[in-house]
Amino acid sequence: MCGIVGYIGERQAQPILLNCLGRLEYRGYDSCGIAVLSSGIEVYKDAIRVEALAKVAPQLGGTVGVGHTRWATHGEPSQLNAHPHCDCSGNIAVVHNGVVTNSQSLKKQLTSEGHNFVSETDTEAIPHLIEKYYDGNLEEAVEAALRDVDGSYAIIVLAAGEPRLVAARKDSPLIIGIGDRENFIASDVPAILDYTNRVIYLEDGDIGVITKDNIKVRRNGTEVDRKEHEILWSIEDAQKGGYEHFMLKEIHEQPRVIRDTLGEWVSIGEPAVDLAVMMRTGLEALLLLACGTSYHAALIGKYIVEELVGIPVRVELASEFNYSGQTLVKTGAIVITQSGETADTLKAVKRLKEVGCQVLAITNVVGSTASRIADQTVYTRAGPEICVAATKSFIAQLMVLYWLVMSYSKAEARRLASLLTELRHLPSKVQQVLDNEDTILECANYLSRYENMLFIGRGINFPVALEGALKLKEISYIHAEGYAAGELKHGPFALLGGDTPVVAILAHDNTYEAMLTNIKEVKARKSPLVALAEEGDEAIGELADFVITVPRVDAIFSPVVNSVALQLLAYYIAKQRDCPIDFPRNLAKSVTVE
Ligand code: F6R
């Protein structure tokens, strides 16, 4: 979604703000802008990329400023709708992430009081409200204005004649970066990693007042202490490191990510968290909740839990769960969210907590909202994921699920020992998939001319088919659907034919024979067929038009090697079609609105 930054210090604000905005590009945006305090507030903004803004913006001299990358929700991407937004006098500038849900009524009221609105945005109400309440004390004016605002926000406010920034949040992330005689505010850690790795996470309801030497956080009029965190990510982690795209770099990082995420748990055999303690109900039922790719990790988690623990697992899309009429039973829940900020997922966590569920969060972002509102958190160690499409964070989520489940499993000791050995070898298995990149590239060239594609799998590889299709559609814009292979004949068969290739994902488990039957059915209907199959699988060579081999692993781990192969396939198809791989149109890395 949108990204926001603020700087106050001794250096010129403009180049720093633009650099921070550049680091936020991965969140997705369609316009951007900055405001700098010099003799008055100077604003420069447009519906252009940050790089273009840096070229065309005049020098706005000043050492305090704010910046924004906007992802349009209220009003088209345009110069007028871009942030920062100002009050009538131009003395107050605001950047905002989130949605002001009562903006229409605020606008009506403020207009009747003489305020003149120039944009179609919900945000513009905020500077006008601050102007209305401002009588010399900016913090109090911001506090008063926010009392009138419904919805979600992370805001930074800059005011003429005020050598400080005021920031506030509700249901949208905001951090303060601590520097030396300078401080930063941002919606996201990578924005400020060039300057500092010391951060404070603001909480909902906090108001931060930041000068170059001082940070003060207030809540309901009283000053509060907020802990300082050290971020272990480096700026190199958030750079391309010689790869053409972040996505390719992040795919290639996965052997390291698996090792880091499993870390010392696997070598010392420690559970990541004690599931038994977490689940007050004694693990009679488990609810897994997530959105998008994280939801696919949750679906794979269901197969792992059911096989190794043998309890029923319900998997829900957080966005749907929030609107289901079911009574929430007191059960254990695991929420999976790489960003830790997905609005639907956070809403689900809050609902679960209200009825007394124990919630474990799996997230990649230290200090994220999910980590703060869940009862327990296990962090994936993927490092910053910049490409909008999730790759390494997904594989890291699977690693946490494997380890959580294996450390709780009552499966036979010999089976667990063998799985543990395999888990230790997974980084090298994934490396073998990466080493097969040329074959995958060849397959991508073969597939890239088609406009529709089906991905099929069974059992634990059904969610892999969903994820393969999602990855392809989001970065290549090819229409792709994932199906449980057995479902093809219940409708999608109508689509089969020479124009609709099918990618079949196999594993050597009890689904193998049924998959071969489905593949024969597909071939009989003349669809080009690509198979992902284990090395040594000779039967498939005779059926498929193209085979991508993956190393042999226990079927429970097959989603890992298969997903990595599908990530590369999607990447190379998108590259062949010249798509903006890291920042697909209309998508955002962190979906902080419902
Ligand atoms: C797809 C993708 C999204 C996210 C989804 C949930 O590649 O990245 O589908 O998985 O928006 O995001 P998190 O995991 O941050 O809750």
XYZ file of C-alpha atoms and ligand atoms in Angstrom:
610
model
C 0.000 0.000 0.000
C 1.050 3.617 0.409
C 4.349 4.401 2.057
C 5.154 7.358 4.266
C 8.377 8.913 5.495
C 9.421 11.875 7.582
C 12.846 13.374 8.257
C 14.066 15.921 10.753
C 17.741 16.662 11.304
C 20.649 18.756 10.149
C 20.913 17.512 6.583
C 18.863 18.604 3.577
C 15.569 16.726 3.827
C 14.719 16.449 0.127
C 17.359 13.912 -1.028
C 16.823 11.836 2.117
C 13.036 11.770 1.648
C 13.404 10.795 -2.003
C 15.852 8.045 -1.135
C 13.514 6.692 1.566
C 10.587 6.813 -0.876
C 12.675 4.861 -3.372
C 13.154 2.177 -0.732
C 9.370 2.039 -0.295
C 8.602 1.560 -3.979
C 8.232 -2.173 -3.461
C 5.016 -1.584 -1.525
C 3.360 -0.510 -4.777
C 2.238 3.026 -5.671
C 0.944 5.172 -8.476
C 1.954 8.673 -7.411
C 4.312 10.295 -4.951
C 5.220 13.583 -3.353
C 7.245 15.461 -0.761
C 6.818 18.539 1.415
C 9.752 20.377 2.949
C 9.724 23.137 5.514
C 11.830 26.097 4.360
C 10.496 29.644 4.836
C 7.049 28.069 4.473
C 5.891 24.613 3.436
C 6.847 23.707 -0.125
C 5.139 20.741 -1.761
C 6.059 18.854 -4.900
C 3.964 15.873 -5.991
C 2.637 14.114 -9.081
C 1.384 10.833 -10.525
C 4.901 9.742 -11.455
C 7.625 7.376 -10.201
C 9.964 8.504 -7.421
C 12.895 8.564 -9.835
C 11.002 10.962 -12.112
C 9.982 13.132 -9.157
C 13.643 13.383 -8.132
C 14.501 14.625 -11.631
C 11.749 17.205 -12.022
C 11.254 18.524 -8.493
C 12.857 21.914 -7.744
C 15.307 22.132 -4.833
C 13.108 22.511 -1.765
C 15.690 23.694 0.766
C 15.045 22.646 4.380
C 15.983 20.069 6.990
C 12.483 18.886 7.928
C 10.043 17.191 5.589
C 7.621 14.412 4.779
C 7.118 12.155 1.772
C 4.564 9.713 0.442
C 4.024 7.035 -2.169
C 0.300 6.737 -2.904
C -1.712 3.751 -4.026
C -5.015 5.241 -5.165
C -8.154 4.326 -3.238
C -10.201 7.547 -3.123
C -9.737 9.366 -6.427
C -7.613 8.513 -9.450
C -3.811 8.761 -9.438
C -3.227 12.441 -10.224
C -1.196 15.433 -9.163
C -4.062 16.815 -7.062
C -4.804 13.521 -5.334
C -1.147 12.745 -4.561
C 0.082 13.413 -1.017
C 1.130 15.505 0.893
C -2.216 17.272 1.364
C -2.449 20.736 2.864
C -4.957 22.883 4.719
C -6.346 26.093 3.181
C -3.439 28.257 4.314
C -0.798 25.810 3.088
C 0.735 25.901 6.570
C -0.031 22.277 7.447
C 0.982 19.295 5.301
C -0.072 15.714 5.983
C 0.929 12.342 4.559
C -1.432 9.511 5.360
C -1.710 5.733 4.974
C -5.078 4.124 5.617
C -8.665 5.120 4.937
C -10.754 7.860 6.578
C -14.141 6.150 6.488
C -16.149 9.259 7.490
C -14.361 11.551 5.036
C -17.582 12.490 3.207
C -19.323 13.807 6.308
C -16.125 15.536 7.484
C -15.768 17.203 4.108
C -19.368 18.407 4.185
C -18.970 19.801 7.671
C -15.602 21.446 7.020
C -16.788 22.905 3.705
C -19.741 24.486 5.480
C -17.231 26.004 7.897
C -15.334 27.587 4.993
C -12.632 25.017 4.233
C -11.844 24.599 0.565
C -11.104 21.060 -0.644
C -9.097 20.556 -3.825
C -8.715 16.770 -4.098
C -10.990 13.735 -4.213
C -9.104 12.020 -1.398
C -10.317 10.975 2.035
C -7.003 12.237 3.459
C -7.574 15.909 2.738
C -10.028 16.120 5.624
C -7.121 15.608 8.075
C -5.090 18.798 7.384
C -8.325 20.820 7.377
C -9.317 19.353 10.731
C -5.869 20.108 12.171
C -6.151 23.654 10.844
C -9.538 23.976 12.520
C -8.163 22.937 15.912
C -4.739 24.575 15.708
C -4.204 27.373 18.187
C -0.433 27.243 18.539
C -0.030 23.676 19.815
C 0.403 21.179 16.976
C 0.244 17.983 19.089
C -3.034 19.034 20.653
C -4.474 20.017 17.287
C -3.520 16.624 15.824
C -5.003 14.843 18.838
C -8.253 16.826 18.527
C -8.451 16.266 14.781
C -7.979 12.517 15.126
C -10.835 12.331 17.619
C -13.104 13.284 14.698
C -11.608 10.736 12.308
C -13.049 7.241 11.815
C -11.062 4.591 10.000
C -7.391 3.745 9.881
C -4.375 5.973 9.679
C -0.673 6.369 9.971
C 0.044 10.066 9.523
C 2.923 12.475 9.694
C 2.166 16.171 10.078
C 4.453 19.032 9.133
C 3.501 22.587 10.089
C 5.011 25.950 9.161
C 6.990 27.473 12.003
C 7.120 24.143 13.897
C 10.594 22.558 13.951
C 9.155 19.121 14.676
C 7.066 16.372 13.147
C 3.948 14.921 14.708
C 3.046 11.323 13.882
C 0.092 9.151 14.868
C -1.236 5.718 14.068
C -4.359 3.588 14.227
C -4.508 0.245 12.414
C -1.669 1.171 10.077
C 2.025 0.637 10.851
C 4.387 3.472 11.756
C 7.922 3.424 13.090
C 10.345 6.042 14.340
C 13.976 5.631 13.294
C 16.546 6.933 15.737
C 19.579 8.668 14.283
C 22.372 10.883 15.526
C 21.073 14.466 15.706
C 18.399 13.372 13.244
C 15.304 11.206 13.398
C 13.071 9.489 10.899
C 9.493 8.273 10.664
C 8.358 5.622 8.218
C 5.645 3.150 7.496
C 8.192 0.424 6.935
C 11.694 -0.515 8.101
C 13.432 -0.775 4.687
C 12.611 2.916 4.077
C 15.150 4.072 6.651
C 17.719 1.257 6.681
C 20.213 3.452 4.816
C 20.319 5.718 7.857
C 19.581 3.720 10.985
C 18.677 0.296 12.329
C 17.366 1.580 15.679
C 13.598 1.832 15.701
C 10.611 2.411 17.923
C 7.264 0.894 16.919
C 4.346 3.209 17.572
C 1.195 1.544 18.846
C -2.427 2.289 17.997
C -3.443 5.526 19.704
C 0.144 6.794 20.074
C 1.119 10.317 19.083
C 4.829 10.794 18.440
C 6.457 14.208 18.572
C 9.848 14.151 16.933
C 12.561 16.778 16.800
C 16.117 16.229 15.642
C 17.297 15.516 19.200
C 14.208 14.205 20.902
C 11.422 11.652 20.565
C 8.360 11.855 22.766
C 5.435 9.434 22.586
C 2.069 10.367 24.146
C -1.108 8.456 24.594
C -4.341 9.956 25.928
C -2.377 13.026 26.943
C 0.213 11.114 29.004
C 3.803 10.426 27.979
C 4.595 6.709 27.512
C 7.790 4.684 27.087
C 8.234 2.745 23.891
C 11.046 0.214 23.653
C 13.851 0.663 21.153
C 14.467 -2.297 18.814
C 17.547 -3.108 16.827
C 16.799 -4.261 13.296
C 19.107 -7.030 12.140
C 18.319 -6.600 8.447
C 21.022 -4.793 6.528
C 20.600 -2.460 3.602
C 22.303 -5.096 1.396
C 19.402 -7.416 2.251
C 17.115 -4.822 0.743
C 19.172 -4.369 -2.440
C 19.310 -6.410 -5.634
C 22.879 -7.629 -5.106
C 23.630 -7.997 -8.807
C 20.379 -9.760 -9.741
C 18.163 -8.246 -12.416
C 15.129 -8.338 -10.124
C 14.465 -8.591 -6.402
C 12.280 -11.601 -7.146
C 15.140 -13.575 -8.672
C 17.431 -12.631 -5.809
C 14.817 -13.628 -3.264
C 14.188 -16.968 -4.983
C 17.919 -17.659 -4.917
C 18.176 -16.751 -1.247
C 15.905 -19.619 -0.241
C 18.516 -22.221 0.769
C 19.882 -19.608 3.202
C 16.391 -18.657 4.347
C 15.571 -22.283 5.173
C 18.774 -22.638 7.205
C 18.224 -19.338 9.035
C 14.559 -19.967 9.774
C 15.119 -23.427 11.143
C 18.232 -22.076 12.832
C 19.182 -23.552 16.080
C 15.849 -25.302 16.716
C 16.722 -28.078 14.355
C 20.290 -28.528 15.541
C 19.359 -28.612 19.225
C 15.935 -30.185 18.710
C 14.131 -27.390 20.582
C 10.507 -26.627 19.734
C 9.998 -23.138 18.272
C 7.156 -22.628 20.750
C 5.358 -25.083 22.922
C 2.153 -25.724 21.029
C 0.723 -27.736 23.904
C 0.985 -24.760 26.243
C -0.452 -22.494 23.617
C -3.495 -24.572 22.910
C -5.478 -24.544 26.124
C -7.899 -26.991 24.601
C -5.147 -29.602 24.311
C -4.939 -29.259 20.556
C -8.258 -30.853 19.764
C -8.729 -28.466 16.905
C -6.638 -25.908 15.169
C -7.594 -22.914 13.069
C -5.156 -21.556 10.487
C -5.831 -18.099 9.088
C -4.129 -16.037 6.409
C -4.525 -14.263 3.074
C -3.000 -14.787 -0.378
C 0.239 -16.719 -0.530
C 0.295 -17.041 3.259
C -3.100 -18.744 2.962
C -1.510 -21.294 0.655
C 1.143 -21.927 3.309
C -1.707 -22.445 5.770
C -3.380 -24.951 3.425
C -0.129 -26.900 3.218
C 0.058 -26.633 7.018
C -3.292 -28.418 7.247
C -1.880 -31.461 5.452
C 1.225 -31.446 7.642
C -0.741 -31.195 10.907
C -3.274 -33.796 9.856
C -0.561 -36.243 8.852
C 1.804 -35.746 11.770
C -0.527 -34.777 14.609
C -3.832 -36.206 13.459
C -6.137 -33.461 14.686
C -8.686 -31.666 12.518
C -7.533 -28.380 11.068
C -9.698 -25.611 9.688
C -8.068 -23.203 7.266
C -9.787 -19.891 6.586
C -9.089 -16.898 4.423
C -8.907 -14.121 6.986
C -10.864 -11.835 4.653
C -13.777 -14.299 4.593
C -13.513 -15.432 8.198
C -14.258 -11.880 9.324
C -17.646 -12.011 7.655
C -18.695 -15.551 8.470
C -21.617 -15.992 10.808
C -20.095 -18.918 12.683
C -19.726 -18.866 16.433
C -16.095 -18.627 17.377
C -15.149 -21.562 19.503
C -12.303 -21.279 21.927
C -9.561 -23.004 20.062
C -5.951 -22.524 19.131
C -5.280 -20.394 16.082
C -2.195 -19.827 13.987
C -2.167 -16.731 11.803
C 0.352 -16.492 9.021
C 1.350 -13.120 7.607
C 4.734 -12.192 6.211
C 4.166 -8.464 6.719
C 2.346 -8.782 10.019
C 0.209 -5.855 8.848
C -2.472 -7.350 6.594
C -5.702 -5.621 7.656
C -7.953 -8.665 7.209
C -5.600 -10.917 9.139
C -5.223 -8.441 11.993
C -8.983 -8.022 12.209
C -9.342 -11.801 12.491
C -6.724 -11.916 15.269
C -8.583 -9.243 17.225
C -11.872 -11.145 16.890
C -10.246 -14.377 18.026
C -8.644 -12.710 21.015
C -11.982 -11.213 22.056
C -13.430 -14.707 22.500
C -10.400 -16.002 24.357
C -8.579 -17.924 21.614
C -4.864 -18.395 21.965
C -3.227 -16.955 18.869
C 0.198 -17.757 17.519
C 1.516 -15.486 14.765
C 4.033 -16.526 12.145
C 5.487 -13.374 10.629
C 8.617 -12.043 9.007
C 8.590 -8.584 10.529
C 9.887 -8.034 14.027
C 7.644 -5.659 15.937
C 4.840 -5.872 13.360
C 1.276 -5.450 14.594
C 0.564 -9.186 14.334
C 3.539 -9.931 16.562
C 2.305 -7.453 19.142
C -1.303 -8.564 19.342
C -0.797 -12.334 19.163
C -0.108 -14.351 22.323
C 3.065 -15.774 20.839
C 5.088 -15.110 17.713
C 7.493 -17.194 15.712
C 9.573 -15.170 13.299
C 10.540 -16.388 9.881
C 14.085 -15.377 9.009
C 13.536 -14.485 5.380
C 15.036 -10.987 5.683
C 13.305 -8.105 3.910
C 11.252 -9.250 0.964
C 11.091 -6.425 -1.529
C 9.409 -8.003 -4.561
C 5.659 -7.645 -4.167
C 5.183 -11.337 -4.985
C 6.035 -13.450 -1.971
C 8.624 -16.184 -2.507
C 11.171 -16.602 0.277
C 8.721 -15.528 2.977
C 6.377 -18.318 1.836
C 9.092 -20.981 2.014
C 10.125 -19.635 5.434
C 6.510 -19.913 6.628
C 6.497 -23.557 5.546
C 9.691 -24.139 7.510
C 8.118 -22.790 10.688
C 5.053 -24.952 10.133
C 7.142 -28.083 9.559
C 9.147 -27.475 12.668
C 6.217 -26.519 14.871
C 4.340 -29.607 13.843
C 7.312 -31.955 13.989
C 8.265 -30.810 17.446
C 4.729 -31.509 18.635
C 4.089 -34.615 16.553
C 3.253 -37.949 18.135
C 4.272 -39.758 14.928
C 6.481 -42.781 15.156
C 10.047 -41.905 16.239
C 11.664 -43.484 13.173
C 9.473 -41.469 10.823
C 10.231 -38.265 12.703
C 13.966 -38.968 12.700
C 13.897 -39.534 8.973
C 11.900 -36.335 8.429
C 14.367 -34.423 10.556
C 17.248 -35.674 8.409
C 15.367 -34.594 5.300
C 14.608 -31.216 6.809
C 18.319 -30.663 7.348
C 18.959 -31.508 3.701
C 16.238 -29.265 2.304
C 18.573 -26.312 1.588
C 20.644 -28.486 -0.749
C 17.493 -29.911 -2.380
C 16.277 -26.378 -3.044
C 19.714 -25.522 -4.397
C 19.324 -28.391 -6.877
C 16.063 -26.851 -8.092
C 17.848 -23.529 -8.535
C 20.651 -25.268 -10.407
C 18.015 -26.549 -12.858
C 17.186 -22.957 -13.812
C 18.093 -23.397 -17.509
C 15.478 -26.126 -17.995
C 12.883 -23.996 -16.231
C 13.815 -21.049 -18.439
C 13.343 -23.236 -21.519
C 9.937 -24.301 -20.241
C 9.040 -20.662 -19.551
C 9.867 -19.769 -23.151
C 7.596 -22.605 -24.263
C 4.684 -21.400 -22.102
C 5.014 -17.630 -22.327
C 2.855 -17.191 -25.468
C -0.296 -18.596 -23.838
C -2.907 -16.379 -22.197
C -4.573 -18.989 -19.956
C -3.108 -21.757 -17.873
C -4.253 -24.328 -15.372
C -2.160 -25.688 -12.509
C -3.222 -28.998 -11.015
C -2.136 -30.997 -7.995
C -3.566 -33.355 -5.421
C -3.188 -33.718 -1.689
C -0.430 -31.588 -0.232
C 0.393 -30.356 -3.745
C -3.091 -28.943 -4.375
C -2.188 -25.738 -2.476
C 1.066 -25.717 -4.468
C -1.054 -25.582 -7.640
C -2.961 -22.626 -6.167
C 0.290 -20.878 -5.317
C 1.847 -21.639 -8.726
C -1.168 -20.073 -10.431
C -1.209 -17.061 -8.108
C 2.487 -16.385 -8.681
C 2.074 -16.616 -12.434
C -0.988 -14.392 -12.672
C 0.342 -11.658 -10.417
C 3.649 -11.147 -12.154
C 2.978 -12.181 -15.798
C -0.706 -11.106 -16.048
C -1.485 -14.479 -17.629
C -4.821 -15.783 -16.457
C -4.026 -18.863 -14.378
C -6.098 -21.022 -12.054
C -5.054 -23.653 -9.572
C -7.251 -26.741 -9.310
C -7.403 -29.926 -7.342
C -6.669 -32.328 -10.199
C -9.747 -34.423 -9.420
C -11.950 -31.362 -9.895
C -10.984 -30.779 -13.526
C -13.707 -32.991 -14.848
C -16.297 -31.120 -12.791
C -16.095 -28.025 -14.975
C -12.646 -26.815 -16.056
C -12.450 -29.642 -18.629
C -14.473 -27.288 -20.819
C -11.414 -25.042 -21.062
C -8.979 -27.722 -22.146
C -7.552 -27.675 -25.640
C -4.496 -26.528 -27.558
C -4.691 -22.982 -26.160
C -4.751 -23.919 -22.483
C -1.599 -25.515 -21.134
C -1.789 -27.472 -17.906
C 1.007 -27.600 -15.359
C 0.724 -30.800 -13.327
C 2.485 -31.039 -9.972
C 3.351 -34.539 -8.854
C 4.725 -36.148 -5.724
C 5.473 -39.770 -4.928
C 2.683 -40.261 -2.448
C -0.753 -41.833 -2.536
C -1.911 -39.267 -5.104
C 0.597 -40.271 -7.786
C -1.470 -42.836 -9.721
C -4.558 -40.618 -9.673
C -2.450 -37.740 -10.988
C -1.226 -39.897 -13.879
C -4.851 -40.642 -14.753
C -5.705 -36.924 -14.677
C -2.693 -36.159 -16.854
C -3.850 -38.716 -19.445
C -7.297 -37.094 -19.430
C -5.699 -33.708 -20.066
C -3.556 -35.057 -22.881
C -6.588 -36.655 -24.504
C -8.062 -33.147 -24.721
C -4.932 -31.819 -26.428
C -3.789 -29.325 -23.809
C -0.020 -28.785 -23.790
C 1.184 -30.465 -20.611
C 4.086 -29.504 -18.361
C 4.845 -31.820 -15.464
C 6.813 -31.175 -12.314
C 8.078 -34.574 -11.323
C 10.746 -36.187 -9.211
C 14.012 -37.174 -10.796
C 13.860 -40.764 -12.005
C 10.134 -40.584 -12.820
C 10.114 -42.319 -16.185
C 6.364 -42.720 -16.572
C 5.821 -38.990 -16.768
C 8.391 -38.496 -19.544
C 6.146 -40.396 -21.925
C 3.049 -38.356 -21.116
C 4.185 -34.764 -20.740
C 5.274 -32.296 -23.413
C 7.766 -30.804 -21.012
C 9.108 -32.175 -17.732
C 10.767 -30.125 -15.012
C 12.491 -32.517 -12.654
C 12.861 -31.767 -8.988
C 14.962 -33.682 -6.466
C 13.431 -36.620 -4.635
C 12.170 -35.719 -1.143
C 9.660 -37.173 1.295
C 6.268 -36.185 -0.170
C 5.553 -34.041 2.887
C 8.384 -31.720 1.765
C 7.446 -31.825 -1.927
C 5.634 -28.436 -1.675
C 9.012 -26.836 -0.998
C 10.888 -28.060 -4.054
C 7.814 -27.821 -6.283
C 7.005 -24.261 -5.193
C 10.547 -23.062 -5.801
C 10.423 -24.537 -9.334
C 7.072 -22.791 -9.942
C 8.435 -19.483 -8.642
C 11.231 -19.669 -11.215
C 8.754 -20.668 -13.923
C 6.533 -17.665 -13.168
C 9.577 -15.398 -13.011
C 10.937 -16.422 -16.413
C 7.526 -16.308 -18.096
C 7.001 -12.778 -16.746
C 10.504 -11.802 -17.879
C 9.872 -13.186 -21.352
C 6.719 -11.028 -21.479
C 8.649 -7.982 -20.289
C 6.511 -7.436 -17.202
C 7.482 -5.167 -14.279
C 8.212 -8.250 -12.180
C 9.018 -6.699 -8.814
C 6.161 -4.212 -8.809
C 3.155 -5.668 -10.638
C 0.388 -3.253 -11.508
C -2.335 -2.677 -8.895
C -0.590 -4.755 -6.228
C 0.959 -3.773 -2.934
C 3.330 -5.600 -0.641
C 1.509 -4.891 2.534
C -2.282 -4.783 2.293
C -3.205 -2.553 5.192
C -6.788 -1.853 4.098
C -9.672 -4.331 4.038
C 1.310 -12.894 -3.283
C 1.366 -12.154 -2.033
C 0.088 -11.864 -1.345
C 0.281 -11.944 0.180
C -1.003 -11.492 0.893
C -0.898 -11.647 2.390
O 2.590 -13.110 -3.803
O 2.406 -11.774 -1.596
O -0.923 -12.712 -1.765
O 0.605 -13.244 0.525
O -1.254 -10.150 0.578
O 0.156 -10.898 2.882
P 0.801 -11.168 4.308
O 1.491 -12.482 4.245
O 1.732 -10.031 4.520
O -0.331 -11.187 5.287
